[in-house]
Amino acid sequence: MLEELENNYQQAAAALAAAEGREALAAWHRETLGKKGAIYLLTRNLGALSAEERPAFGRRLNEIKAELESAYDERLAQAEAAELGAQMAAGALDVSLPGRRPAHGRLHIITRTLREIYRIFGDMGFQVYRSPDVETDEMNFELLNFPHHHPARDMQDSFYTTTPGVILRTHTSAGQIRAMREYHPEPIRILLPGMCYRNEQVTTRSEMQFTQVELLAVGDDISFADLKGTLTEFARRLFGADRQTRFRASYFPFTEPSAEMDISCILCNGAGCSICKYSGWLEILGCGMVHPVVLRNGGYDPEKTFGFAAGMGPERIAILKYGIDDIRQFWANDLRFLEQF
Amino acid sequence: MAREVAALTDRPLRQPAYDVVMDGPPLDGRVVITTDEPDLNPRFVALLIEGVQQVPSPYWMQYRLRLAGQRPINVVVDISNYVMLEVGQPNHTFDYDVLRRRADGYAPDGPIHIHTRLPQPGETVTTLDGATRKLEPYTILVTDPAGNLSIGGIMGGRESEIGTETSNVLLEAAAWNFINIRRSANALDLHSEAAYRFGRGVPPSLALLGAKRAAELLRTLAGGTVAQGIVDAYPRPTAPVVIDLDPAYVRKLSGLDLSAGDIAALLRRLEFVVEPAGERLHVTTPDHRLDVEGPHDLVEEVCRLYHYDRIPSTLLADTLPPQRRNVLLEREERLRDLLAQLGLQEIWSYRLTGAGREARLLPGGPPDDRPYVTLSNPPAPDRNVMRHSVLSSVLDVAAANSRHAPRIALFEIGPVYLAGEDGPLPDEQSRLAIVLTGRRQGEDWTNGTPSAVDFYDLKGILDALFAALHLPVGFEATGHPSYRPGRTARLLVGERQIGVMGELHPGVARAYDLRIERDQPVLAADIDLEALLPLMPDSYKYAPLLTYPPVREDLALVVDAALPAAAVESALRAAGGALLREVALFDVYQGEQLPPGKKSLAYHLTFQAPDKTLTDADVSRQRGRILRLLEQQLGATLRG
Ligand SMILES: [Zn+2]
């Protein structure tokens, strides 16, 4: 009896080892451990055993059943893993095929550049002040110390409207007087962004409309050294912490002293390349201390009040940052251009 | 220039010799000068050089002239040009014999009389280039009683021009008001080298120096003799400018820690005369510096000489001004972000347009008769006004892109320019324009050719936009000449119209030359941000999430086909009360299974209570109430 049990056990273990796949394993389980299975059938013969033999046989039978069940579970887990593995192997993808791109929108490169300028100067307490595109000659020139027939007007070929004294602003400096008259005698730290217009031939390098951001600080204690420090800080945050700046004497009617700020070339770091025309420097903005005449026109006492102003072109900044070769792209809005940013 | 180099390098300036040897007979009584307008012509200096030989100018002079881009002509003209370059003083040479012959007509025994004056009405002048020119009332003429000789500071006259026969030269050097020279040169369209230089300001002191330098060169290089005496009409000599300079002001403006002595030393290098006066400095400007007017000009000189790069860099330590929000800008920027998130590409387009370009938006409609801001010098005939419509600009960009892009989804936020109610400036109003056309998605290998966008794509973008803004906006069918009838809606916040959206009229799409496939719609929206931005709420309340389980019910209602779905939904929400949390339309049917003139709208309704689990009885009570009310209000019936 016990011998038969051991035989059946040996056979069942061999059959389990030979069974491949979940179906074969299920069949083995049915045939071996099921209600009509070989092991179970032996229990029917328990009655034929003597009372002394019965406990040992019963113990052994339970041991065998437990071992077979556990071996079965292990085989089943192996089989399932193998099956899943085969399934996944069959489902391999060409990971190099392109993905499904969701259509997504973008902000125009000028919006993004303006925001970068706002953010950097915003950290230094400058806030955005907007003024109109269509301006009076008075705001755009006269009150900024450009009298009629002044030579500096020639550099800014204006678009005139059919209303006398009304032009398209040639620079966002035109908003300086508006801001000063609104805020005096309080100190001012503002950014004047906006579209400007000059009657110039449209080429890869010049446009009839362009954006500008003017920076204006007015207060009791503002010096040329502050102007240098503020603009150098800006250049380093925008173009990298290792940027060098250089200030050259210049002339604008509404600032004195006036300067042009250059940054060390972002491409060659000053070594000289075609972008910086082998000078190592890139012109980035014009600036200066607010002219006493302008301060007075804005309602401030120029003996007690000081200020600085700077004007920069977001297109110029984007052109340098991204190596854009044609300024007309900004307003042409070709999607193949816009989608690169 | 040489002065600048000397000052920047702190070396003595090398100046030309201004001494002239007067070895001829006296000039006295031979020439008199009258200047009528000392403001416009402050100084007029004349010297006479007789017996000038017509020899070529020396090689060194020709060489230097060529280096400066000037063509050598003859010794007299070359000297005149050379002095202009060297001294910076344009000057003019008259044929003295011609002037004398003319004087024989008006004063046979008297002197030549040079007279600078404003023109008489209608007076003309014939210039060196042979043209006869009409004069502006402010342009100064150099004349004698016999007629005109030249246009002061701009161009000489024909008759008194130096010829090959000339041996006696009357040399003139004068000072002119630079602004008057500029406007005269512009009005006459005469842009001579002299006008360019005078137009940038030449100090009166240089007239005498230039005249003497030229006379001496004519004597030494052309063999002339210089008549003794100088005729110098200078009725109101410019007083030297003396500036009271506070060194503390220099320190504050420059940020440089300079002593009064440091400042004085720097200014002296630029030929300023500096005298200490207590704490302050009295600075007398050299007479060649017309540009120095006040203390700030001196600070510029100090900074420049100190060298900008040596000035320290500091951050602003001044009081931080009151911080002011720019709410409208913040809201515009929020709109930009949301629209980009919703899949639209932002553009910035040209703001100059033409009335004809914008008229394409109104086919057959009444023309836009609001006045435009119009340019008097437009860059092109069809770019002569400031736009009234941002949508028109966006459509032009959409058309350009339609040649290559399968999907176009654009927006622009920017101003339009409407003639102002008060004052000369227009009202600049902010607008949002959206244009949507082409494929719904990019084509890729997984989806073949995606379907084209339609009205409900744009509607969905706007729905999502206003939901994100927490601003309830209604859409109401309307008519508009730019849009296709029956597919146009006006956007309402309460009773206030904030914009129009819809499918563009096919005629408009054609007029803008949008290269789209047949029957593919172009969707557009034009929203008035002057109306929308102030309505955008700055904050809104959070709705707590409910924990009791929701109950979902489907409800298909049959209503008149003409009834707007929005009316059904708002009636549903009103009837459902607080327990009805969500209403989602999932099917619209109109067809043979329904009586004609009817449509079915099928909704998923979600009921949920904040404080308990709803029972079937609760929900069926709500459902019954909804059906009853909708039948009463809209004649709606349950679809069987
Ligand atoms: Zn470089």
PDB file of C-alpha atoms in Angstrom, chain B residues 41-176:
ATOM      1  CA  ASN B  41      23.947 134.507 -39.418  1.00  0.00           C
ATOM      2  CA  PRO B  42      25.926 135.523 -36.323  1.00  0.00           C
ATOM      3  CA  ARG B  43      29.251 136.219 -38.051  1.00  0.00           C
ATOM      4  CA  PHE B  44      30.580 136.935 -41.515  1.00  0.00           C
ATOM      5  CA  VAL B  45      34.335 137.316 -42.093  1.00  0.00           C
ATOM      6  CA  ALA B  46      36.001 138.314 -45.362  1.00  0.00           C
ATOM      7  CA  LEU B  47      39.613 138.595 -46.509  1.00  0.00           C
ATOM      8  CA  LEU B  48      40.957 139.577 -49.899  1.00  0.00           C
ATOM      9  CA  ILE B  49      43.785 137.712 -51.598  1.00  0.00           C
ATOM     10  CA  GLU B  50      45.090 139.215 -54.799  1.00  0.00           C
ATOM     11  CA  GLY B  51      47.311 137.893 -57.536  1.00  0.00           C
ATOM     12  CA  VAL B  52      46.559 134.246 -56.980  1.00  0.00           C
ATOM     13  CA  GLN B  53      48.381 132.010 -59.515  1.00  0.00           C
ATOM     14  CA  GLN B  54      46.486 129.170 -61.149  1.00  0.00           C
ATOM     15  CA  VAL B  55      48.929 126.438 -60.177  1.00  0.00           C
ATOM     16  CA  PRO B  56      48.109 122.920 -59.098  1.00  0.00           C
ATOM     17  CA  SER B  57      47.845 122.470 -55.361  1.00  0.00           C
ATOM     18  CA  PRO B  58      50.835 120.729 -53.790  1.00  0.00           C
ATOM     19  CA  TYR B  59      50.978 116.962 -53.820  1.00  0.00           C
ATOM     20  CA  TRP B  60      50.600 116.595 -50.019  1.00  0.00           C
ATOM     21  CA  MET B  61      47.398 118.576 -50.104  1.00  0.00           C
ATOM     22  CA  GLN B  62      45.992 116.595 -53.024  1.00  0.00           C
ATOM     23  CA  TYR B  63      46.966 113.397 -51.220  1.00  0.00           C
ATOM     24  CA  ARG B  64      45.200 114.396 -48.027  1.00  0.00           C
ATOM     25  CA  LEU B  65      42.109 115.544 -49.905  1.00  0.00           C
ATOM     26  CA  ARG B  66      41.929 112.226 -51.707  1.00  0.00           C
ATOM     27  CA  LEU B  67      42.282 110.399 -48.388  1.00  0.00           C
ATOM     28  CA  ALA B  68      39.259 112.371 -47.164  1.00  0.00           C
ATOM     29  CA  GLY B  69      37.350 111.420 -50.307  1.00  0.00           C
ATOM     30  CA  GLN B  70      37.670 114.773 -52.094  1.00  0.00           C
ATOM     31  CA  ARG B  71      38.749 115.274 -55.679  1.00  0.00           C
ATOM     32  CA  PRO B  72      41.458 117.925 -56.191  1.00  0.00           C
ATOM     33  CA  ILE B  73      40.222 120.627 -58.635  1.00  0.00           C
ATOM     34  CA  ASN B  74      42.392 123.721 -58.580  1.00  0.00           C
ATOM     35  CA  VAL B  75      44.495 125.421 -55.984  1.00  0.00           C
ATOM     36  CA  VAL B  76      41.798 127.820 -54.776  1.00  0.00           C
ATOM     37  CA  VAL B  77      39.060 125.199 -54.455  1.00  0.00           C
ATOM     38  CA  ASP B  78      41.507 122.708 -52.944  1.00  0.00           C
ATOM     39  CA  ILE B  79      42.618 125.161 -50.245  1.00  0.00           C
ATOM     40  CA  SER B  80      39.033 125.982 -49.455  1.00  0.00           C
ATOM     41  CA  ASN B  81      38.182 122.276 -49.071  1.00  0.00           C
ATOM     42  CA  TYR B  82      41.369 121.537 -47.180  1.00  0.00           C
ATOM     43  CA  VAL B  83      40.610 124.240 -44.588  1.00  0.00           C
ATOM     44  CA  MET B  84      37.097 122.870 -44.177  1.00  0.00           C
ATOM     45  CA  LEU B  85      38.582 119.475 -43.306  1.00  0.00           C
ATOM     46  CA  GLU B  86      41.467 120.768 -41.229  1.00  0.00           C
ATOM     47  CA  VAL B  87      39.815 123.559 -39.241  1.00  0.00           C
ATOM     48  CA  GLY B  88      36.234 122.349 -39.525  1.00  0.00           C
ATOM     49  CA  GLN B  89      35.137 125.672 -41.007  1.00  0.00           C
ATOM     50  CA  PRO B  90      33.410 125.602 -44.406  1.00  0.00           C
ATOM     51  CA  ASN B  91      34.324 128.702 -46.388  1.00  0.00           C
ATOM     52  CA  HIS B  92      33.583 130.241 -49.718  1.00  0.00           C
ATOM     53  CA  THR B  93      35.691 131.909 -52.384  1.00  0.00           C
ATOM     54  CA  PHE B  94      34.293 134.637 -54.652  1.00  0.00           C
ATOM     55  CA  ASP B  95      35.893 136.001 -57.787  1.00  0.00           C
ATOM     56  CA  TYR B  96      36.702 139.486 -56.532  1.00  0.00           C
ATOM     57  CA  ASP B  97      36.779 140.952 -60.043  1.00  0.00           C
ATOM     58  CA  VAL B  98      33.237 139.761 -60.712  1.00  0.00           C
ATOM     59  CA  LEU B  99      32.081 141.346 -57.454  1.00  0.00           C
ATOM     60  CA  ARG B 100      33.870 144.576 -58.380  1.00  0.00           C
ATOM     61  CA  ARG B 101      32.288 144.637 -61.846  1.00  0.00           C
ATOM     62  CA  ARG B 102      28.873 144.257 -60.226  1.00  0.00           C
ATOM     63  CA  ALA B 103      29.733 147.033 -57.764  1.00  0.00           C
ATOM     64  CA  ASP B 104      30.609 149.303 -60.675  1.00  0.00           C
ATOM     65  CA  GLY B 105      26.926 149.081 -61.515  1.00  0.00           C
ATOM     66  CA  TYR B 106      25.611 150.042 -58.077  1.00  0.00           C
ATOM     67  CA  ALA B 107      28.488 152.060 -56.558  1.00  0.00           C
ATOM     68  CA  PRO B 108      31.123 153.052 -59.139  1.00  0.00           C
ATOM     69  CA  ASP B 109      33.226 154.785 -56.535  1.00  0.00           C
ATOM     70  CA  GLY B 110      32.112 152.889 -53.464  1.00  0.00           C
ATOM     71  CA  PRO B 111      33.017 149.560 -51.908  1.00  0.00           C
ATOM     72  CA  ILE B 112      31.689 146.145 -52.750  1.00  0.00           C
ATOM     73  CA  HIS B 113      28.704 145.641 -50.457  1.00  0.00           C
ATOM     74  CA  ILE B 114      28.032 142.118 -49.245  1.00  0.00           C
ATOM     75  CA  HIS B 115      24.631 141.903 -47.627  1.00  0.00           C
ATOM     76  CA  THR B 116      23.175 138.798 -45.950  1.00  0.00           C
ATOM     77  CA  ARG B 117      19.388 138.872 -45.633  1.00  0.00           C
ATOM     78  CA  LEU B 118      16.161 136.906 -45.827  1.00  0.00           C
ATOM     79  CA  PRO B 119      14.691 136.556 -49.307  1.00  0.00           C
ATOM     80  CA  GLN B 120      11.915 138.703 -50.670  1.00  0.00           C
ATOM     81  CA  PRO B 121       8.635 136.909 -51.333  1.00  0.00           C
ATOM     82  CA  GLY B 122       8.983 134.700 -54.403  1.00  0.00           C
ATOM     83  CA  GLU B 123      12.708 135.337 -54.754  1.00  0.00           C
ATOM     84  CA  THR B 124      14.703 132.613 -56.529  1.00  0.00           C
ATOM     85  CA  VAL B 125      18.405 131.848 -56.811  1.00  0.00           C
ATOM     86  CA  THR B 126      20.509 130.049 -59.415  1.00  0.00           C
ATOM     87  CA  THR B 127      23.003 127.774 -57.681  1.00  0.00           C
ATOM     88  CA  LEU B 128      26.389 126.390 -58.775  1.00  0.00           C
ATOM     89  CA  ASP B 129      24.679 123.276 -60.111  1.00  0.00           C
ATOM     90  CA  GLY B 130      22.780 125.437 -62.597  1.00  0.00           C
ATOM     91  CA  ALA B 131      19.354 124.983 -61.021  1.00  0.00           C
ATOM     92  CA  THR B 132      17.039 127.876 -60.251  1.00  0.00           C
ATOM     93  CA  ARG B 133      15.569 127.406 -56.820  1.00  0.00           C
ATOM     94  CA  LYS B 134      12.646 128.917 -54.993  1.00  0.00           C
ATOM     95  CA  LEU B 135      13.540 130.034 -51.493  1.00  0.00           C
ATOM     96  CA  GLU B 136      11.819 129.487 -48.162  1.00  0.00           C
ATOM     97  CA  PRO B 137      11.199 132.685 -46.174  1.00  0.00           C
ATOM     98  CA  TYR B 138      13.777 131.652 -43.546  1.00  0.00           C
ATOM     99  CA  THR B 139      16.698 130.846 -45.853  1.00  0.00           C
ATOM    100  CA  ILE B 140      19.488 133.415 -45.679  1.00  0.00           C
ATOM    101  CA  LEU B 141      20.895 134.763 -48.942  1.00  0.00           C
ATOM    102  CA  VAL B 142      24.322 136.270 -49.484  1.00  0.00           C
ATOM    103  CA  THR B 143      23.727 139.168 -51.870  1.00  0.00           C
ATOM    104  CA  ASP B 144      25.067 142.410 -53.178  1.00  0.00           C
ATOM    105  CA  PRO B 145      22.878 145.258 -54.446  1.00  0.00           C
ATOM    106  CA  ALA B 146      23.111 143.737 -57.940  1.00  0.00           C
ATOM    107  CA  GLY B 147      21.526 140.481 -56.874  1.00  0.00           C
ATOM    108  CA  ASN B 148      22.121 137.130 -55.219  1.00  0.00           C
ATOM    109  CA  LEU B 149      25.556 135.611 -54.775  1.00  0.00           C
ATOM    110  CA  SER B 150      24.937 132.430 -52.806  1.00  0.00           C
ATOM    111  CA  ILE B 151      22.673 130.633 -50.372  1.00  0.00           C
ATOM    112  CA  GLY B 152      24.284 131.255 -47.010  1.00  0.00           C
ATOM    113  CA  GLY B 153      26.121 128.232 -45.672  1.00  0.00           C
ATOM    114  CA  ILE B 154      24.675 125.914 -48.291  1.00  0.00           C
ATOM    115  CA  MET B 155      25.774 126.592 -51.865  1.00  0.00           C
ATOM    116  CA  GLY B 156      27.490 129.236 -53.969  1.00  0.00           C
ATOM    117  CA  GLY B 157      26.065 131.112 -56.950  1.00  0.00           C
ATOM    118  CA  ARG B 158      27.037 130.732 -60.535  1.00  0.00           C
ATOM    119  CA  GLU B 159      28.309 134.137 -61.580  1.00  0.00           C
ATOM    120  CA  SER B 160      30.821 134.762 -58.807  1.00  0.00           C
ATOM    121  CA  GLU B 161      32.221 131.233 -58.975  1.00  0.00           C
ATOM    122  CA  ILE B 162      35.986 130.868 -59.143  1.00  0.00           C
ATOM    123  CA  GLY B 163      37.035 130.297 -62.736  1.00  0.00           C
ATOM    124  CA  THR B 164      40.331 129.504 -64.406  1.00  0.00           C
ATOM    125  CA  GLU B 165      40.853 133.237 -64.971  1.00  0.00           C
ATOM    126  CA  THR B 166      40.383 134.196 -61.345  1.00  0.00           C
ATOM    127  CA  SER B 167      43.341 135.875 -59.792  1.00  0.00           C
ATOM    128  CA  ASN B 168      41.750 137.943 -57.054  1.00  0.00           C
ATOM    129  CA  VAL B 169      39.818 136.016 -54.438  1.00  0.00           C
ATOM    130  CA  LEU B 170      37.420 137.332 -51.825  1.00  0.00           C
ATOM    131  CA  LEU B 171      37.449 134.695 -49.129  1.00  0.00           C
ATOM    132  CA  GLU B 172      34.419 134.347 -46.924  1.00  0.00           C
ATOM    133  CA  ALA B 173      33.959 132.350 -43.705  1.00  0.00           C
ATOM    134  CA  ALA B 174      30.754 132.742 -41.745  1.00  0.00           C
ATOM    135  CA  ALA B 175      28.735 131.283 -38.913  1.00  0.00           C
ATOM    136  CA  TRP B 176      25.145 130.124 -39.342  1.00  0.00           C
TER     137      TRP B 176
END
